[in-house]
Short mmCIF file of C-alpha atoms in Angstrom, two decimals:
data_model
loop_
_atom_site.label_atom_id
_atom_site.label_comp_id
_atom_site.label_asym_id
_atom_site.label_seq_id
_atom_site.Cartn_x
_atom_site.Cartn_y
_atom_site.Cartn_z
CA MET O 4 64.94 73.92 189.06
CA ASN O 5 61.22 74.48 189.21
CA SER O 6 58.74 77.14 188.19
CA ASP O 7 56.35 78.45 190.86
CA GLU O 8 54.89 81.74 189.63
CA ALA O 9 54.34 82.53 185.95
CA GLY O 10 57.55 84.07 184.61
CA LEU O 11 59.68 83.13 187.63
CA VAL O 12 61.93 80.08 187.96
CA TYR O 13 63.26 78.91 191.33
CA VAL O 14 66.90 77.81 191.33
CA SER O 15 69.54 77.08 193.92
CA PRO O 16 71.27 79.88 195.86
CA ALA O 17 74.48 78.91 194.05
CA SER O 18 72.79 79.54 190.69
CA VAL O 19 71.63 83.00 191.77
CA ALA O 20 75.12 83.76 193.06
CA GLN O 21 76.52 82.78 189.67
CA GLU O 22 73.99 84.89 187.73
CA TRP O 23 73.90 88.01 189.88
CA THR O 24 76.38 90.85 189.37
CA PRO O 25 76.43 94.34 190.95
CA ASP O 26 75.17 95.69 187.61
CA ASN O 27 72.07 93.48 187.77
CA ARG O 28 68.86 94.28 189.65
CA LEU O 29 68.09 92.54 192.92
CA TRP O 30 64.74 92.12 194.65
CA LEU O 31 64.15 90.60 198.09
CA ARG O 32 60.82 89.14 199.21
CA PRO O 33 60.59 88.56 203.00
CA LEU O 34 59.39 85.09 204.01
CA SER O 35 58.76 83.17 207.23
CA ILE O 36 56.97 86.27 208.51
CA ALA O 37 55.70 86.02 212.07
CA PRO O 38 54.88 88.16 215.11
CA LEU O 39 57.88 89.16 217.17
CA SER O 40 56.62 87.09 220.10
CA GLU O 41 57.15 83.98 217.98
CA LEU O 42 60.42 85.13 216.44
CA ALA O 43 61.91 85.53 219.91
CA ALA O 44 62.19 81.74 219.94
CA THR O 45 64.05 81.62 216.61
CA PRO O 46 67.16 79.39 216.77
CA PRO O 47 70.34 81.47 216.97
CA GLU O 48 71.54 80.32 213.55
CA TYR O 49 68.57 82.14 211.97
CA GLU O 50 68.74 85.91 212.19
CA TYR O 51 65.48 87.83 211.98
CA LEU O 52 64.72 91.43 211.07
CA LEU O 53 61.69 93.60 211.70
CA LEU O 54 59.38 94.08 208.74
CA ALA O 55 59.08 97.84 208.12
CA GLY O 56 59.83 98.40 211.80
CA GLY O 57 56.44 96.98 212.74
CA PRO O 58 55.16 94.12 214.91
CA LEU O 59 56.19 91.43 212.41
CA GLY O 60 59.58 90.07 211.46
CA PHE O 61 61.10 87.68 208.93
CA THR O 62 63.92 85.13 208.81
CA HIS O 63 64.09 84.10 205.14
CA LEU O 64 63.84 85.70 201.73
CA ASP O 65 63.26 84.96 198.11
CA MET O 66 66.21 86.54 196.33
CA VAL O 67 65.21 87.48 192.78
CA THR O 68 67.32 88.61 189.86
CA ARG O 69 66.98 88.62 186.09
CA ARG O 70 68.76 86.76 183.34
CA ASP O 71 68.18 86.76 179.60
CA GLU O 72 65.40 84.15 179.72
CA GLY O 73 63.48 85.80 182.56
CA TYR O 74 63.47 86.02 186.34
CA ILE O 75 65.07 83.55 188.73
CA ALA O 76 64.78 83.26 192.51
CA ALA O 77 66.41 81.35 195.33
CA ARG O 78 65.23 80.91 198.90
CA VAL O 79 67.89 82.13 201.31
CA THR O 80 68.46 83.21 204.89
CA ILE O 81 69.19 86.84 205.67
CA GLU O 82 72.88 86.03 205.98
CA GLY O 83 72.71 84.05 202.75
CA ALA O 84 71.46 87.14 200.93
CA ARG O 85 74.37 89.15 202.34
CA GLN O 86 76.88 86.51 201.26
CA ILE O 87 75.57 86.51 197.68
CA ALA O 88 74.98 90.22 197.09
CA GLY O 89 76.90 92.09 199.80
CA GLU O 90 76.15 95.81 199.89
CA ALA O 91 73.25 95.52 197.46
CA ALA O 92 71.53 93.02 199.73
CA GLU O 93 72.31 95.12 202.80
CA ALA O 94 70.70 98.18 201.23
CA GLN O 95 67.55 96.19 200.44
CA LEU O 96 67.45 94.69 203.93
CA GLU O 97 67.72 98.15 205.46
CA ALA O 98 64.82 99.40 203.34
CA LEU O 99 62.75 96.34 204.24
CA SER O 100 63.32 96.65 207.97
CA ARG O 101 63.59 100.32 208.91
CA PRO O 102 60.62 101.87 210.76
CA ARG O 103 58.29 103.99 208.67
CA PRO O 104 57.56 107.54 209.81
CA ALA O 105 53.97 108.54 210.46
CA PHE O 106 51.98 108.92 207.24
CA ALA O 107 49.67 111.96 207.28
CA GLY O 108 49.75 111.72 211.07
CA LEU O 109 48.99 107.97 211.19
CA GLU O 110 51.55 105.78 212.94
CA MET O 111 52.59 102.92 210.68
CA ASP O 112 52.98 100.33 213.45
CA ARG O 113 49.59 98.75 212.67
CA PRO O 114 47.20 98.47 209.71
CA HIS O 115 44.89 101.42 209.05
CA ILE O 116 41.56 101.14 207.29
CA MET O 117 40.75 103.57 204.47
CA GLY O 118 37.03 103.88 203.81
CA ILE O 119 35.95 104.38 200.19
CA VAL O 120 33.49 107.21 199.52
CA ASN O 121 32.54 107.16 195.83
CA VAL O 122 30.70 110.32 194.80
CA THR O 123 30.04 108.86 191.35
CA PRO O 124 27.14 107.47 189.34
CA ASP O 125 29.16 104.66 187.75
CA SER O 126 31.67 103.07 190.17
CA PHE O 127 31.71 99.29 189.80
CA SER O 128 30.60 98.57 193.38
CA ASP O 129 28.38 101.35 194.68
CA GLY O 130 27.98 103.78 191.79
CA GLY O 131 25.13 106.19 192.40
CA ARG O 132 24.43 105.26 196.02
CA PHE O 133 26.34 108.26 197.38
CA LEU O 134 26.30 110.63 194.42
CA GLY O 135 24.70 113.49 196.35
CA ALA O 136 26.93 115.38 198.77
CA GLU O 137 24.65 114.80 201.77
CA ALA O 138 24.56 111.04 201.23
CA ALA O 139 28.33 110.88 200.72
CA ILE O 140 29.02 112.95 203.85
CA ALA O 141 26.73 110.75 205.95
CA HIS O 142 28.40 107.63 204.54
CA GLY O 143 31.86 108.98 205.37
CA ARG O 144 30.82 109.75 208.93
CA GLN O 145 29.46 106.23 209.34
CA MET O 146 32.75 104.79 208.10
CA ALA O 147 34.78 106.94 210.49
CA ALA O 148 32.55 105.89 213.39
CA ALA O 149 33.12 102.25 212.40
CA GLY O 150 36.90 102.63 212.61
CA ALA O 151 38.18 104.04 209.32
CA THR O 152 41.16 106.28 210.09
CA ILE O 153 41.24 107.79 206.60
CA LEU O 154 38.42 108.49 204.13
CA ASP O 155 39.16 108.27 200.39
CA ILE O 156 36.80 110.49 198.39
CA GLY O 157 36.57 110.07 194.63
CA GLY O 158 34.52 111.78 191.95
CA GLU O 159 35.57 109.80 188.86
CA SER O 160 35.12 106.08 188.39
CA THR O 161 38.30 104.18 187.53
CA ARG O 162 36.59 100.84 186.94
CA PRO O 163 37.74 98.90 183.84
CA GLY O 164 36.50 100.67 180.72
CA ALA O 165 35.50 103.84 182.57
CA GLU O 166 35.39 107.08 180.63
CA PRO O 167 36.84 110.25 182.21
CA VAL O 168 34.70 113.11 183.49
CA THR O 169 35.51 116.80 183.21
CA ARG O 170 37.69 118.32 185.92
CA GLU O 171 34.87 120.72 186.77
CA GLU O 172 32.41 117.87 187.32
CA GLU O 173 34.90 115.89 189.40
CA LEU O 174 35.57 118.89 191.65
CA ALA O 175 31.87 119.69 191.96
CA ARG O 176 31.29 116.16 193.23
CA ILE O 177 34.11 115.89 195.75
CA THR O 178 34.78 119.40 197.08
CA PRO O 179 31.73 119.74 199.36
CA VAL O 180 32.27 116.24 200.72
CA ILE O 181 35.96 116.87 201.44
CA SER O 182 35.17 120.20 203.09
CA ALA O 183 32.50 118.79 205.39
CA LEU O 184 34.37 115.65 206.45
CA SER O 185 37.69 117.45 206.97
CA ALA O 186 35.85 120.06 209.06
CA ASP O 187 34.70 117.16 211.25
CA GLY O 188 38.36 116.40 211.89
CA HIS O 189 38.64 113.30 209.72
CA LEU O 190 41.76 112.56 207.69
CA ILE O 191 40.79 112.90 204.03
CA SER O 192 42.32 111.45 200.89
CA ALA O 193 41.21 112.62 197.46
CA ASP O 194 41.13 109.83 194.88
CA THR O 195 42.09 111.62 191.66
CA ARG O 196 44.53 111.22 188.77
CA HIS O 197 44.18 114.77 187.46
CA THR O 198 46.64 117.54 188.25
CA ALA O 199 43.95 120.21 187.96
CA VAL O 200 41.90 118.50 190.68
CA MET O 201 44.71 117.85 193.18
CA GLY O 202 45.35 121.43 194.28
CA PRO O 203 41.69 122.37 194.81
CA ALA O 204 41.08 119.08 196.63
CA MET O 205 43.89 119.86 199.06
CA GLY O 206 42.60 123.40 199.36
CA ALA O 207 39.23 121.95 200.43
CA GLY O 208 40.89 119.92 203.19
CA ALA O 209 42.38 116.74 201.73
CA ARG O 210 45.79 115.92 203.20
CA VAL O 211 46.43 112.92 200.95
CA ILE O 212 46.15 112.50 197.19
CA ASN O 213 45.58 108.92 196.04
CA ASP O 214 46.47 108.73 192.33
CA VAL O 215 45.76 105.52 190.40
CA SER O 216 48.14 106.68 187.66
CA GLY O 217 51.08 107.28 190.02
CA PHE O 218 51.35 111.06 189.47
CA THR O 219 52.32 110.64 185.84
CA GLU O 220 50.13 113.43 184.48
CA ASP O 221 52.09 116.57 183.64
CA GLY O 222 52.66 118.71 186.71
CA ALA O 223 51.17 116.26 189.22
CA ALA O 224 54.39 115.63 191.14
CA GLU O 225 55.13 119.35 191.22
CA VAL O 226 51.67 120.11 192.62
CA MET O 227 52.33 117.67 195.45
CA ALA O 228 55.74 119.18 196.18
CA LYS O 229 54.30 122.70 196.21
CA ALA O 230 51.52 121.65 198.58
CA HIS O 231 54.09 120.01 200.86
CA ALA O 232 56.11 123.22 200.97
CA GLU O 233 53.00 124.98 202.26
CA THR O 234 51.67 122.16 204.49
CA SER O 235 54.35 119.68 205.50
CA ASP O 236 52.08 116.72 206.23
CA VAL O 237 50.61 116.51 202.71
CA CYS O 238 51.10 112.94 201.45
CA ALA O 239 50.84 111.01 198.18
CA ILE O 240 49.74 107.46 197.42
CA ALA O 241 51.14 106.32 194.07
CA MET O 242 49.42 103.34 192.48
CA HIS O 243 50.47 101.09 189.62
CA MET O 244 48.17 100.83 186.62
CA GLN O 245 49.01 99.41 183.20
CA GLY O 246 47.36 101.74 180.69
CA THR O 247 44.32 103.84 181.61
CA PRO O 248 40.97 102.84 183.13
CA ALA O 249 39.57 102.68 179.59
CA THR O 250 42.32 100.33 178.32
CA MET O 251 43.93 98.66 181.34
CA GLN O 252 42.22 95.27 180.92
CA ASP O 253 43.11 94.99 177.23
CA ASN O 254 45.37 91.93 177.49
CA PRO O 255 47.64 93.01 180.37
CA ARG O 256 51.04 91.28 180.19
CA TYR O 257 54.09 91.02 182.46
CA GLY O 258 57.26 88.98 182.58
CA PHE O 259 56.68 88.56 186.31
CA ALA O 260 54.11 90.97 187.69
CA PRO O 261 55.40 91.63 191.24
CA VAL O 262 58.90 92.77 190.28
CA GLU O 263 57.75 94.70 187.21
CA VAL O 264 55.07 96.51 189.23
CA TYR O 265 57.74 97.16 191.89
CA GLU O 266 59.99 98.82 189.32
CA VAL O 267 57.22 101.10 188.06
CA LEU O 268 56.34 102.10 191.63
CA SER O 269 60.01 102.82 192.30
CA GLY O 270 59.92 105.22 189.36
CA HIS O 271 56.80 106.90 190.73
CA ILE O 272 58.56 107.46 194.06
CA ASP O 273 61.65 108.84 192.34
CA ARG O 274 59.51 111.27 190.32
CA LEU O 275 57.81 112.63 193.44
CA VAL O 276 61.06 112.89 195.38
CA ALA O 277 62.79 114.67 192.49
CA ALA O 278 59.95 117.21 192.46
CA GLY O 279 60.47 117.90 196.16
CA LEU O 280 58.10 115.62 198.08
CA PRO O 281 59.97 113.74 200.84
CA ARG O 282 60.03 109.96 200.62
CA GLY O 283 58.47 109.80 204.07
CA ASN O 284 55.33 111.43 202.63
CA ILE O 285 54.80 108.76 199.99
CA ALA O 286 53.00 105.40 200.05
CA VAL O 287 52.53 102.89 197.22
CA ASP O 288 49.71 100.67 195.99
CA PRO O 289 50.50 97.71 193.66
CA GLY O 290 47.14 98.25 191.96
CA PHE O 291 45.25 94.97 192.40
CA GLY O 292 42.80 94.78 189.49
CA PHE O 293 44.26 97.69 187.52
CA GLY O 294 45.73 96.23 184.35
CA LYS O 295 46.12 92.72 185.76
CA THR O 296 44.62 89.29 185.21
CA PRO O 297 43.44 87.19 188.18
CA VAL O 298 46.80 85.37 188.04
CA HIS O 299 48.69 88.68 188.23
CA ASN O 300 46.48 89.78 191.13
CA ALA O 301 47.14 86.55 193.02
CA GLU O 302 50.88 87.00 192.51
CA LEU O 303 50.73 90.55 193.85
CA ILE O 304 48.98 89.45 197.04
CA LYS O 305 51.36 86.53 197.57
CA TRP O 306 54.27 88.93 197.09
CA THR O 307 52.93 91.87 199.13
CA ALA O 308 56.00 91.79 201.39
CA LEU O 309 58.26 92.48 198.41
CA PHE O 310 56.95 96.05 198.20
CA HIS O 311 58.34 96.94 201.63
CA GLY O 312 61.68 97.05 199.83
CA LEU O 313 60.60 100.42 198.44
CA GLY O 314 60.98 101.81 201.96
CA VAL O 315 57.49 103.37 202.18
CA PRO O 316 54.07 102.27 203.49
CA VAL O 317 52.13 99.80 201.36
CA LEU O 318 48.41 100.19 200.59
CA ILE O 319 46.37 97.25 199.35
CA GLY O 320 42.97 97.73 197.72
CA VAL O 321 41.15 94.48 196.96
CA SER O 322 37.63 95.37 198.06
CA ARG O 323 34.88 93.72 195.99
CA LYS O 324 37.16 93.29 192.96
CA SER O 325 36.02 91.12 190.05
CA SER O 326 39.00 88.77 190.41
CA ILE O 327 37.56 87.45 193.68
CA PRO O 328 35.06 84.95 192.20
CA LYS O 329 37.66 83.85 189.66
CA LEU O 330 40.20 83.16 192.41
CA ALA O 331 37.49 81.40 194.42
CA ALA O 332 36.76 79.16 191.43
CA ARG O 333 40.48 78.32 191.19
CA GLY O 334 40.30 77.36 194.85
CA GLY O 335 37.37 75.00 194.33
CA GLN O 336 34.27 77.13 194.96
CA ARG O 337 31.28 75.85 193.01
CA GLY O 338 28.44 77.93 191.67
CA ASP O 339 28.38 81.59 190.72
CA TYR O 340 28.38 83.26 194.14
CA GLY O 341 30.52 86.38 193.88
CA GLY O 342 29.15 87.41 190.52
CA THR O 343 27.98 90.72 191.97
CA ALA O 344 30.11 93.15 193.96
CA ASP O 345 28.07 92.77 197.15
CA GLU O 346 28.80 89.01 197.16
CA ARG O 347 32.56 89.47 197.51
CA LEU O 348 33.02 90.37 201.18
CA GLY O 349 34.45 86.97 202.10
CA GLY O 350 37.04 87.09 199.34
CA SER O 351 37.87 90.71 200.12
CA LEU O 352 38.61 89.81 203.74
CA ALA O 353 40.68 86.76 202.77
CA LEU O 354 42.89 88.87 200.50
CA THR O 355 43.10 91.64 203.09
CA LEU O 356 44.26 89.30 205.84
CA ASP O 357 46.90 87.78 203.56
CA ALA O 358 48.22 91.30 202.93
CA THR O 359 48.17 92.42 206.57
CA ALA O 360 49.94 89.18 207.54
CA GLN O 361 52.73 90.50 205.28
CA GLY O 362 52.80 93.91 206.95
CA ALA O 363 50.56 96.01 204.66
CA GLN O 364 49.91 99.24 206.55
CA LEU O 365 46.91 100.67 204.67
CA ILE O 366 43.80 98.78 203.56
CA ARG O 367 41.29 100.45 201.23
CA THR O 368 37.77 99.04 201.51
CA HIS O 369 34.06 99.61 200.95
CA ASP O 370 33.26 97.42 203.98
CA VAL O 371 34.75 99.22 206.94
CA PRO O 372 33.13 97.55 210.00
CA GLU O 373 33.81 94.04 208.72
CA THR O 374 37.39 94.85 207.71
CA VAL O 375 38.15 96.61 210.99
CA GLN O 376 36.90 93.58 212.89
CA ALA O 377 38.77 91.05 210.73
CA VAL O 378 42.10 92.87 211.08
CA ALA O 379 41.56 93.39 214.82
CA VAL O 380 40.87 89.69 215.34
CA GLN O 381 43.99 88.80 213.36
CA ARG O 382 46.04 91.09 215.61
CA GLY O 383 44.25 89.78 218.69
CA ILE O 384 45.27 86.22 217.87
CA GLY O 385 48.88 87.43 217.71
#
């Protein structure tokens, strides 16, 4: 046996078969992911399945379960997973492979770029640059012209250690920007974790609510369900965050981050569905940088494909995050380049392309033209 990720031990398929029971949890991480044009040449003894019904497929999996000492995984074929876990594996494989419906009108057969419009004085990357409504509106229009298919408008910083603002101030910042950009015909997401802001934001023209706290505030899920009953294409993006923006980087800890984040996101989905929002109107975000160390963040990117098992689109937001220079140092970069947010484009694109190579459908970024081009070149290579 050997340990690869922190908190996860790789064992033989026979060991997983011995440990796993129908009462135990099972997680499947797609591997050997490739474009369908390449998978067409797969030897007949290796079955492949589509990844989220998109242009990629997979032939192998990491099969993960839990025992008393922690998490164990074995590398198996698709048929090997079925032989070990039967119906439980089949249910996971179906969730991993079925096509996703359109999300807020966007077809999920390719990655979409979400442009970040921070109408705040204190965001970690661009705080204050677009605080006025006119500047924020102009910035959003530039992003849309550069290829962003959704604009994410936020009026409260959620950087580590950030203090909340009043609901009135948050709405005063975002409402005119949402109204103007939605009137232009752009798809708008409101980046808010506050129930009292969600309804007015949708009333101003937002069709998506992007909540870093996963709709855990009282009444948030019910607000989304009520809005859906009135406008059927209203959608929710539920993110994982350990703690709050003020506390999330206070010694974050996980047994194994990808599967524990997965379980929390599963609970967020269940909460929204129970309130009345259809599963097809939900996406998830593992929350890179929100209550995670650089090691946790690296694990989440390496395991992006795992989150397709939730059966909904996956959003990845890595843009200009502070883990980038730390990961670069682990990879051998010398010097202190990357110490400021505007020095992290290269790392942002590297993380983005790793995620889109695993089928991530939504990419949230400050740097729209560069990200659009990078993803398009990746797809152009095939």
